[in-house]
Amino acid sequence: MMRFLACLLALAATASAEWKLAIPLGLDQFMPIPEHNPLTAEKVALGRELFFDKRLSNDRSLACAGCHLPDNAFTDEKPVAVGVFGRKGNRRTPSLLNRAYGRAFFWDGRIATLEEQVLQPVIHPKEMDLSLDDAVDRLRPKVSNAQELSHALASYVRTILAGDSPYDRYIAGAADALNQQERLGLEIFRGKGGCTACHIGPNLTDEDFHNTGVGYIEDQFLDPGRYTVTNLDEDRGAFKTPTLRNVAQLGPFMHDGSLATLADVVEHYVQGGIENPHLDPDIEPVELTNKEKHALIEFLESLTGPVAEGL
Amino acid sequence: MHKGLPIAAAVLLAFAGQGLRSAEVASAAKTRQLWSDAGANHLGTPSADGRLLSCVDTATGDLAVRELATGEMRRLTQKHPQRNKGEFAYFSAISPGNERVAYAWFNDEKFYDLRVVGMDGTESRTLFRNPEAGFVQPCAWSPDGREILTLFFRKDNISQIAMVSAEDGSVRVLKSLSWFYPKKMQVSPDGNYIIYDSLQQPGGAARDIMLLATDGSREARLVENPANDTYPLWTPDGSAVVFLSDRAGSLDAWLLPVNDGKPAGEPQPLLRGLGRVLPMAITAPGDYIFGLRTGTTDVFTASLDAKAAKLSSAPKLATPHYRGVNSAPDWSPGGKLIAFLSARGSENYGQEKRVISIRDLTSGEERDLGTRMSHIESLRWSRDGGSLMLSGSDRRGRSGLFSADVKSGRLRSLVIGEDAGFRGFEAVWSADGERIFYLDGQRVVIHDLESGNEALLHSNAAELYYPALSPDGNQLAFASKLGKVFAVPVDRGPLLELPPSFEVPVPQKGYLTGLAWSRDGRRLLMTVGQENRETLWLVPVDGGLARKIEMPEGFRRGVRTNPHSDGLAFVIGAPKNEIWSLEDILSYRRAPAE
């Protein structure tokens, strides 16, 4: 109730004026926001409401928040997404943390903007399975067209931010923010682990596509990944690097949810991924002692910070 | 003090074929050479009035300002010769009103502080000190003097554009970028925007000009063109941006009118054929201050008569290709091939892309070896000839030592160290190729390639440099920062200070710059630097007088001995910096070059 009142007050104060979002420690102050969809408190509030609205799904059973659970770092615990009528998708629900900084969306990067992305699950037959016309009809008068729906949802998703983790405080100069074990893990992360080859920058992702061999079974990929977008052989089995922000809350891991724990993920990379014709050349076996593996996992757990969303 | 000559002459002299093409502009353009002695550096910024230049006093490592009209240098910091040994000033920027200077200081813990000091050398204080930031570069001040536009280069190999409070050192990170940091950043005269250049695509070479709001609220691609557009500078009134572009075939200055953070027209050519300039600022009177790289480095080979301590053949250029940008040679174990580094791409304070070239000195065949390295500092050919050990950093952001297959270029990490720095470690292979010996600060470490196990071979009180393995593979020689040379048996044994009865040819204020063994293993070839000259000495390992080898003018370290002949490979030439001014660059707006 208090939150609702706060929202109303904020709305009254800001009307549709451009609104400045508080950026957590560790993330860039500059957030790319398209000129045609400036961030306003009004749109953020509407987007938040729509994010939880089950009318956006065919059978009115599933809202965006049904898979992107706010209490679960905006993903869920299922290996692959489950949509309306229990339809199973092929890929894991990606977390929405810090997607405001994204340059490519979905595991295969087929969409370039958040405004386009937010509508895709609505119309996808294995997700919410609703036409945009029907969606708008159901939501009137809150929205009058698909663009308003897209702009509001994208605005809200931009407010879902995670930072201010022990790692961020350490990077900012608080030497005691990480314990000795976590610091060893950081050293491995940047050093012989080679993790920063892909998990780099404030959001701990290069927003690029890599083949680590996950899903390569009996000489073929169950999911061709990025190849479906580029038709380039070298992109077979390549998927977008996910953020490691709050990664301890993001399991099961990888695009198909096939690795249950962080320990499984570390072991996957220690082995050099899964050999296949298109394995990323940067993936190679890493020699880590058990102590080093534990330290790396502890460091990964230090990437967890509070999640902010909405106004 | 100043020499005045048309820019055509200045640039063409240095870079034949790359200089100005427009005779009209060449004859009209007036340039002045502001600074050209051995200490010239473009690590600072000119003051807005064009009177002063912040810089490094290369003789001491102190921060200094140079009066551009008179050449008078004034040190703003006073390093203590003992207490601050190893510390030095680096990049700097003068505040509005010439009141203060913000500067990077390489501190006693071997990373860079951001500091400020008054123009009279008083009130020096550290604004920001964080080992995670690793490298800081103050680029410009906000017009109100409250913040310093700073480039951070973090330990995880990303760069960041940040505003640092000049009062309390608090930081606002505006934007994170890849390893390829901007070549130039400036704050607009109204304080609202930052202009910088950024890669168009990850992994590409061409850049665009970006404009970022200082409050982080928005960013725009100000100049978008497939060409390489770099080094943006604000005009003093903030109505335009002058940048370098190769869109017309040569590296030219272009001008883009800007209004309220947006282009107010199309880019116009301003001056053709500037060449390899490093633009620094446009002063209030409109003078375009720029650095100029005039030095060259080339790999040469010659034969050494060790008994006579002289070269027995005239030095020969190792490759006719990419003249002026080749360095760091090493011989193949058979002695027929030579591998070296060749810089490609644009100037950028050490961020030039270096590729490996391999040349057959008999047939003249030459090829580049592609690797997934982001920086290569040096290379060592393996004893079996199948791979090259590279020191530097790979594209995964890891620094240390790597092995590149000589045929495919496929890379394998050998030793990764968080504190290696982007230059990696200095190292040599063992004779059997099963181990490597590398220098990590004050330690000599043995790394077993099969098991990955490491052991300490030697620990010294001083930092160690220039490892060299004796031809029989039994002794490892290296030098300490104090100018001493040691050898230690690789299978452990007593440390020997070399040579025992030898007067070390390192003169006062001189320093060792390289070590190599003669092919017979009885002498060490020591390179000694003094006052920007380097000399080569042949030093008997078992004692006796050191003998100077007469080397060609411009000789500069990088000596490697051919394992199968009397051949030597070495580098001649060194990069040289100059500072120039081009008067009233905006006057060419009314008379465009084309």
PDB file of C-alpha atoms in Angstrom, chain A residues 11-19 38-43:
ATOM      1  CA  LEU A  11       3.641  10.155 -10.696  1.00  0.00           C
ATOM      2  CA  ALA A  12       1.914  13.329  -9.637  1.00  0.00           C
ATOM      3  CA  ALA A  13       5.215  15.056  -9.150  1.00  0.00           C
ATOM      4  CA  THR A  14       6.853  14.028 -12.363  1.00  0.00           C
ATOM      5  CA  ALA A  15       3.865  13.672 -14.715  1.00  0.00           C
ATOM      6  CA  SER A  16       5.439  12.614 -18.026  1.00  0.00           C
ATOM      7  CA  ALA A  17       8.660  14.558 -17.607  1.00  0.00           C
ATOM      8  CA  GLU A  18      11.912  12.735 -18.265  1.00  0.00           C
ATOM      9  CA  TRP A  19      12.930  10.896 -15.151  1.00  0.00           C
ATOM     10  CA  PRO A  38      12.563   8.592 -22.977  1.00  0.00           C
ATOM     11  CA  LEU A  39      12.305   7.217 -19.475  1.00  0.00           C
ATOM     12  CA  THR A  40       9.371   8.723 -17.574  1.00  0.00           C
ATOM     13  CA  ALA A  41       7.934   7.793 -14.215  1.00  0.00           C
ATOM     14  CA  GLU A  42       4.562   7.387 -15.867  1.00  0.00           C
ATOM     15  CA  LYS A  43       5.786   4.778 -18.314  1.00  0.00           C
TER      16      LYS A  43
END
